[in-house]
Short mmCIF file of C-alpha atoms in Angstrom, two decimals:
data_model
loop_
_atom_site.label_atom_id
_atom_site.label_comp_id
_atom_site.label_asym_id
_atom_site.label_seq_id
_atom_site.Cartn_x
_atom_site.Cartn_y
_atom_site.Cartn_z
CA MET A 44 47.16 -68.38 -92.90
CA ARG A 45 47.77 -64.71 -92.76
CA LYS A 46 43.98 -63.96 -92.63
CA ARG A 47 43.71 -66.22 -89.65
CA PHE A 48 46.58 -64.37 -87.92
CA ILE A 49 44.85 -60.92 -88.62
CA PHE A 50 41.46 -62.21 -87.27
CA LEU A 51 43.29 -63.55 -84.25
CA ILE A 52 44.95 -60.22 -83.52
CA LEU A 53 41.65 -58.30 -84.03
CA GLY A 54 39.72 -60.59 -81.87
CA PHE A 55 42.39 -60.33 -79.05
CA ALA A 56 42.18 -56.47 -79.50
CA LEU A 57 38.32 -56.59 -79.10
CA ILE A 58 38.72 -58.71 -75.94
CA LEU A 59 41.12 -56.19 -74.38
CA ALA A 60 39.10 -53.29 -75.44
CA GLY A 61 36.09 -54.81 -73.50
CA CYS A 62 38.19 -55.01 -70.30
CA SER A 63 38.32 -51.31 -69.81
CA GLY A 64 36.53 -49.85 -66.82
CA LYS A 65 33.02 -48.59 -67.74
CA ASN A 66 33.29 -45.64 -65.37
CA SER A 67 36.29 -44.04 -67.12
CA VAL A 68 34.48 -44.41 -70.53
CA THR A 69 31.24 -42.87 -69.42
CA ASP A 70 33.16 -40.18 -67.61
CA ILE A 71 34.74 -39.10 -70.94
CA VAL A 72 31.43 -39.28 -72.80
CA GLN A 73 29.68 -37.33 -70.06
CA LYS A 74 32.40 -34.57 -70.27
CA ASP A 75 32.10 -34.52 -74.01
CA LYS A 76 28.19 -33.85 -73.78
CA VAL A 77 28.67 -31.11 -71.26
CA GLN A 78 31.43 -29.39 -73.31
CA GLU A 79 29.35 -29.75 -76.49
CA LYS A 80 26.33 -28.08 -74.79
CA ALA A 81 28.67 -25.46 -73.28
CA MET A 82 30.12 -24.67 -76.73
CA ILE A 83 26.57 -23.72 -77.96
CA PHE A 84 25.94 -21.20 -75.05
CA THR A 85 29.57 -19.79 -74.96
CA LYS A 86 30.38 -16.37 -76.38
CA GLU A 87 33.83 -14.86 -76.69
CA ASN A 88 35.27 -11.42 -77.64
CA GLN A 89 38.35 -9.51 -77.50
CA LEU A 90 39.23 -5.92 -76.80
CA ILE A 91 41.74 -4.69 -79.33
CA ARG A 92 43.66 -1.29 -79.08
CA SER A 93 46.71 -0.27 -81.35
CA LEU A 94 46.52 -3.60 -83.12
CA GLU A 95 47.20 -5.33 -79.70
CA THR A 96 44.74 -7.67 -77.86
CA LYS A 97 44.27 -6.00 -74.55
CA ALA A 98 41.60 -8.34 -73.08
CA THR A 99 39.72 -11.53 -73.97
CA VAL A 100 36.51 -12.39 -72.23
CA THR A 101 34.50 -15.55 -72.64
CA ALA A 102 31.19 -16.39 -71.02
CA THR A 103 28.96 -19.41 -70.83
CA LEU A 104 25.37 -19.26 -69.94
CA LEU A 105 25.17 -21.97 -67.19
CA ASN A 106 21.37 -22.04 -66.93
CA GLU A 107 21.34 -23.73 -70.22
CA VAL A 108 24.25 -26.13 -69.59
CA PHE A 109 23.36 -27.19 -66.13
CA PRO A 110 19.57 -26.49 -65.81
CA LYS A 111 19.13 -28.38 -62.70
CA ARG A 112 21.97 -26.73 -60.72
CA PHE A 113 21.52 -23.28 -62.21
CA SER A 114 17.80 -22.65 -62.36
CA TYR A 115 16.43 -19.49 -63.90
CA ASP A 116 14.26 -19.00 -60.85
CA LYS A 117 17.34 -18.53 -58.76
CA GLY A 118 18.96 -16.24 -61.14
CA ILE A 119 20.95 -16.01 -64.38
CA SER A 120 24.47 -17.57 -64.08
CA PHE A 121 27.53 -17.27 -66.18
CA PHE A 122 31.00 -18.90 -66.19
CA VAL A 123 33.14 -15.85 -67.10
CA GLY A 124 36.69 -16.00 -68.05
CA VAL A 125 38.93 -12.88 -68.35
CA ILE A 126 42.36 -12.54 -69.68
CA THR A 127 43.93 -8.95 -69.41
CA ASP A 128 46.93 -7.17 -68.33
CA VAL A 129 45.16 -4.70 -65.96
CA PRO A 130 43.83 -5.49 -62.54
CA LEU A 131 40.12 -5.94 -62.65
CA ASP A 132 37.43 -5.98 -60.01
CA VAL A 133 34.71 -8.10 -61.70
CA ASN A 134 32.15 -7.17 -59.06
CA GLU A 135 32.28 -3.49 -60.08
CA SER A 136 32.84 -3.93 -63.83
CA ILE A 137 30.25 -6.43 -65.00
CA THR A 138 26.55 -6.02 -65.71
CA LEU A 139 23.67 -7.80 -67.37
CA SER A 140 21.33 -5.63 -69.24
CA GLY A 141 22.29 -2.81 -66.76
CA LYS A 142 21.77 -5.09 -63.58
CA THR A 143 24.73 -5.66 -61.14
CA PRO A 144 25.52 -9.21 -60.01
CA ILE A 145 24.02 -10.84 -56.98
CA SER A 146 27.22 -12.91 -56.47
CA VAL A 147 30.75 -13.21 -58.01
CA ASP A 148 32.59 -16.42 -57.04
CA SER A 149 36.06 -17.05 -58.05
CA VAL A 150 36.61 -20.54 -59.78
CA GLU A 151 39.79 -22.46 -58.93
CA LYS A 152 41.66 -24.86 -61.21
CA ASN A 153 40.66 -27.83 -59.31
CA ASP A 154 36.85 -27.13 -59.42
CA PHE A 155 34.72 -29.46 -61.49
CA ILE A 156 33.27 -26.61 -63.60
CA TYR A 157 36.85 -25.42 -64.55
CA THR A 158 37.62 -28.89 -65.98
CA VAL A 159 34.52 -29.23 -68.13
CA MET A 160 34.19 -25.84 -69.57
CA PRO A 161 35.54 -25.35 -73.16
CA GLY A 162 38.24 -22.81 -73.93
CA VAL A 163 39.73 -22.51 -70.45
CA ASN A 164 43.31 -21.47 -70.38
CA ARG A 165 45.93 -21.05 -67.57
CA TRP A 166 46.25 -17.28 -68.10
CA GLY A 167 42.66 -16.55 -67.36
CA LYS A 168 40.80 -15.76 -64.19
CA TYR A 169 37.49 -17.48 -63.96
CA TYR A 170 34.26 -16.70 -62.02
CA ILE A 171 30.71 -17.73 -61.62
CA VAL A 172 28.64 -14.69 -61.89
CA THR A 173 25.04 -14.76 -60.90
CA PHE A 174 22.46 -11.90 -61.74
CA PRO A 175 18.88 -11.49 -60.55
CA SER A 176 16.21 -13.40 -62.60
CA MET A 177 14.63 -11.56 -65.44
CA LYS A 178 11.90 -12.51 -67.95
CA ASP A 179 13.68 -11.18 -71.00
CA ARG A 180 14.40 -13.64 -73.74
CA SER A 181 17.71 -11.99 -74.64
CA PHE A 182 20.31 -10.08 -72.56
CA THR A 183 23.59 -8.43 -72.85
CA LEU A 184 26.62 -9.23 -70.60
CA LYS A 185 28.95 -6.14 -70.43
CA LEU A 186 32.42 -6.12 -68.92
CA GLU A 187 34.11 -2.70 -68.50
CA ILE A 188 37.93 -2.94 -68.63
CA ASP A 189 39.53 0.43 -67.67
CA PRO A 190 41.31 2.07 -69.60
CA TYR A 191 40.45 0.05 -72.66
CA GLY A 192 36.77 0.18 -72.96
CA TYR A 193 34.13 -2.63 -72.62
CA ILE A 194 33.21 -5.98 -73.96
CA ALA A 195 29.56 -6.86 -74.69
CA LEU A 196 28.32 -10.32 -75.17
CA LYS A 197 24.61 -10.89 -76.24
CA PHE A 198 22.87 -14.07 -75.16
CA ASN A 199 19.40 -15.63 -75.94
CA ARG A 200 17.47 -18.08 -73.72
CA SER A 201 16.77 -21.29 -75.41
CA SER A 202 13.22 -21.93 -76.23
CA LEU A 203 13.76 -25.73 -75.88
CA ARG A 204 16.01 -27.34 -73.40
CA ARG A 205 18.70 -29.45 -74.93
#
């Protein structure tokens, strides 16, 4: 009798689980795939002075995460997050292998890209930074943070799209 009761409850649970909306489930799975891919192409580093973290910078190579939206032909794009205690003009302080950005766009908390990127936190300021196209297989993103110094993050192009 007890086994019948357990099977009845399990069967009822399976029926209820099948009633959930497919859009919500596929939305969760889709976000997980984007975040997984973004984690592969995300670099992070900290600037430490006197045993204190003065700045944290994260950057995700968007060309590899969203290849249709961010084509290498149009430029090299990054989702850049900065947490620091000093005012920072990202337009003037960021370079990619010595080149200045074509555009720097601020990302708001309600933007789609903000919600799917890994490691986003409420104290950071986030930007989409686009640089001119280059043929190099690897490049270095450098962010100067006065008066503390700079953070350099090295990226490699994927030989195969994932």
